[in-house]
Amino acid sequence: MKVLRTVKEMVEFRKSLKSPIAKVGFVPTMGSLHNGHITLIDQARKNCNVIVTSIFVNKTQFGPNEDFNSYPRDLDGDVKKILNSNKYNDRVEVVFAPESEDVYPPSSKITRVNVEGMDDTYEGRARPGHFSGVATVLSKLFNIVQPDISYFGQKDAIQSILVKRLVKELNFPIDIVIVPTEREKDGLAMSSRNVYLTPEQRNAAPILYKALKECERVFNNSNGNISSEELFKLGKSIIEQETIVKIDYFSLVDMNGTETQYLERDGILSGVIKCGNTRLLDNMILKKK
Ligand code: AMP
């Protein structure tokens, strides 16, 4: 296992790899790894012989009142978790964990990447500048790591749509693989932010998954002929059963991320709740039969 702490080291390591012998799989993360991250790394291990996991809390995707400073950071624990989860002995495993100042040299002026239209999505409106921060850091990381395949979680469904558009529209020669959401036994989607939850909030948080599952059931029973308003109303009525949880929003988009009232093909129902100050998001793919 190599732990590379600078952009320069990562670039040099990448240059030392000979293609086509080396197939590089890349898993970008913000660290504080849980089993959801490990499923992405495991997928990379299946398809690639060099696996790079980046651990980088990216300041440009946080808003001024968000949790950038308090975001959980545990590089030693993350490295151990990756080591302990490795069942192969012929894969090269790399952790790339640069400092913020190395990725963003100190200047107020930085080049930003904007995937047009992402700020008009529900999540984009709720977090101004967030998606441009994500697109910017991913463009940088893709250029530094130069992976063959990069892995992302379905948990961040709108981000997955952004990544697919980013590589297509900026011609990054990278395949994107989306991995299903890993959940706790009670359905709560695994997230680094779950550590913020008090025991009471932790008990209430799976209501989001329950609401999404119920919406999926009703969607299937109606053969997909149900409006977004009706789905949101149903979802909200379920969330309201847990009084300590506040609903932020529900949204329904097609697989290209465009908001829609009725789905003509498959789509994504997303829900965001707040437990105290902690914002939790989850989603369900609705399949049109
Ligand atoms: P993060 O560290 O939260 O930025 O997440 C890094 C990557 O892991 C993203 O592609 C996420 O979508 C993915 N991810 C986060 N949570 C899960 C989960 N519960 N199951 C699968 N993938 C996840």
mmCIF file of N, CA and C and ligand atoms in Angstrom, residues 28-30 34 36-37 40 71 152-153 155-156 159 180-182 190, ligand 1:
data_model
loop_
_atom_site.group_PDB
_atom_site.id
_atom_site.type_symbol
_atom_site.label_atom_id
_atom_site.label_comp_id
_atom_site.label_asym_id
_atom_site.label_seq_id
_atom_site.Cartn_x
_atom_site.Cartn_y
_atom_site.Cartn_z
ATOM 1 N N PRO A 28 -12.733 8.371 -5.983
ATOM 2 C CA PRO A 28 -12.586 9.637 -5.252
ATOM 3 C C PRO A 28 -13.492 9.659 -4.013
ATOM 4 N N THR A 29 -12.935 10.035 -2.872
ATOM 5 C CA THR A 29 -13.735 10.117 -1.640
ATOM 6 C C THR A 29 -13.283 11.337 -0.832
ATOM 7 N N MET A 30 -14.097 11.637 0.187
ATOM 8 C CA MET A 30 -13.691 12.672 1.148
ATOM 9 C C MET A 30 -13.252 12.012 2.452
ATOM 10 N N HIS A 34 -16.447 4.316 5.101
ATOM 11 C CA HIS A 34 -17.369 3.315 5.637
ATOM 12 C C HIS A 34 -17.523 2.225 4.573
ATOM 13 N N GLY A 36 -19.757 1.645 2.472
ATOM 14 C CA GLY A 36 -20.207 2.120 1.159
ATOM 15 C C GLY A 36 -18.994 2.432 0.278
ATOM 16 N N HIS A 37 -18.019 3.132 0.845
ATOM 17 C CA HIS A 37 -16.793 3.428 0.088
ATOM 18 C C HIS A 37 -16.073 2.125 -0.286
ATOM 19 N N LEU A 40 -17.183 0.408 -3.378
ATOM 20 C CA LEU A 40 -16.632 1.027 -4.599
ATOM 21 C C LEU A 40 -15.201 0.535 -4.836
ATOM 22 N N TYR A 71 -16.033 18.472 9.118
ATOM 23 C CA TYR A 71 -16.189 17.197 8.409
ATOM 24 C C TYR A 71 -15.207 16.173 8.987
ATOM 25 N N PHE A 152 -18.278 5.592 -8.722
ATOM 26 C CA PHE A 152 -19.085 6.527 -7.924
ATOM 27 C C PHE A 152 -20.301 5.799 -7.366
ATOM 28 N N GLY A 153 -20.859 6.361 -6.293
ATOM 29 C CA GLY A 153 -21.991 5.715 -5.638
ATOM 30 C C GLY A 153 -23.327 6.245 -6.146
ATOM 31 N N LYS A 155 -25.714 6.464 -4.324
ATOM 32 C CA LYS A 155 -26.192 7.268 -3.200
ATOM 33 C C LYS A 155 -26.254 8.767 -3.551
ATOM 34 N N ASP A 156 -25.234 9.222 -4.302
ATOM 35 C CA ASP A 156 -25.223 10.628 -4.737
ATOM 36 C C ASP A 156 -25.654 10.655 -6.205
ATOM 37 N N GLN A 159 -24.988 13.657 -8.472
ATOM 38 C CA GLN A 159 -23.543 13.735 -8.718
ATOM 39 C C GLN A 159 -23.127 12.733 -9.803
ATOM 40 N N PRO A 180 -24.290 0.455 -6.608
ATOM 41 C CA PRO A 180 -25.492 0.603 -5.765
ATOM 42 C C PRO A 180 -25.170 1.054 -4.339
ATOM 43 N N THR A 181 -26.174 1.638 -3.702
ATOM 44 C CA THR A 181 -26.008 2.197 -2.348
ATOM 45 C C THR A 181 -25.895 1.094 -1.300
ATOM 46 N N GLU A 182 -24.899 1.224 -0.453
ATOM 47 C CA GLU A 182 -24.703 0.287 0.662
ATOM 48 C C GLU A 182 -25.454 0.845 1.879
ATOM 49 N N MET A 190 -25.476 4.320 4.164
ATOM 50 C CA MET A 190 -24.220 4.638 4.867
ATOM 51 C C MET A 190 -23.713 5.996 4.397
HETATM 52 P P1 AMP B 1 -17.934 10.903 -0.170
HETATM 53 O O1 AMP B 1 -16.724 10.491 0.591
HETATM 54 O O2 AMP B 1 -19.167 11.056 0.659
HETATM 55 O O3 AMP B 1 -17.662 12.087 -1.085
HETATM 56 O O4 AMP B 1 -18.276 9.696 -1.156
HETATM 57 C C1 AMP B 1 -17.304 9.171 -2.029
HETATM 58 C C2 AMP B 1 -17.978 8.220 -2.987
HETATM 59 O O5 AMP B 1 -18.588 7.169 -2.237
HETATM 60 C C3 AMP B 1 -19.102 8.881 -3.803
HETATM 61 O O6 AMP B 1 -19.054 8.376 -5.128
HETATM 62 C C4 AMP B 1 -20.339 8.443 -3.077
HETATM 63 O O7 AMP B 1 -21.485 8.412 -3.903
HETATM 64 C C5 AMP B 1 -19.942 7.049 -2.629
HETATM 65 N N1 AMP B 1 -20.756 6.614 -1.491
HETATM 66 C C6 AMP B 1 -21.011 7.299 -0.357
HETATM 67 N N2 AMP B 1 -21.858 6.605 0.438
HETATM 68 C C7 AMP B 1 -22.148 5.455 -0.217
HETATM 69 C C8 AMP B 1 -22.974 4.329 0.077
HETATM 70 N N3 AMP B 1 -23.685 4.248 1.195
HETATM 71 N N4 AMP B 1 -23.028 3.318 -0.827
HETATM 72 C C9 AMP B 1 -22.315 3.395 -1.997
HETATM 73 N N5 AMP B 1 -21.523 4.429 -2.316
HETATM 74 C C10 AMP B 1 -21.439 5.454 -1.462
#
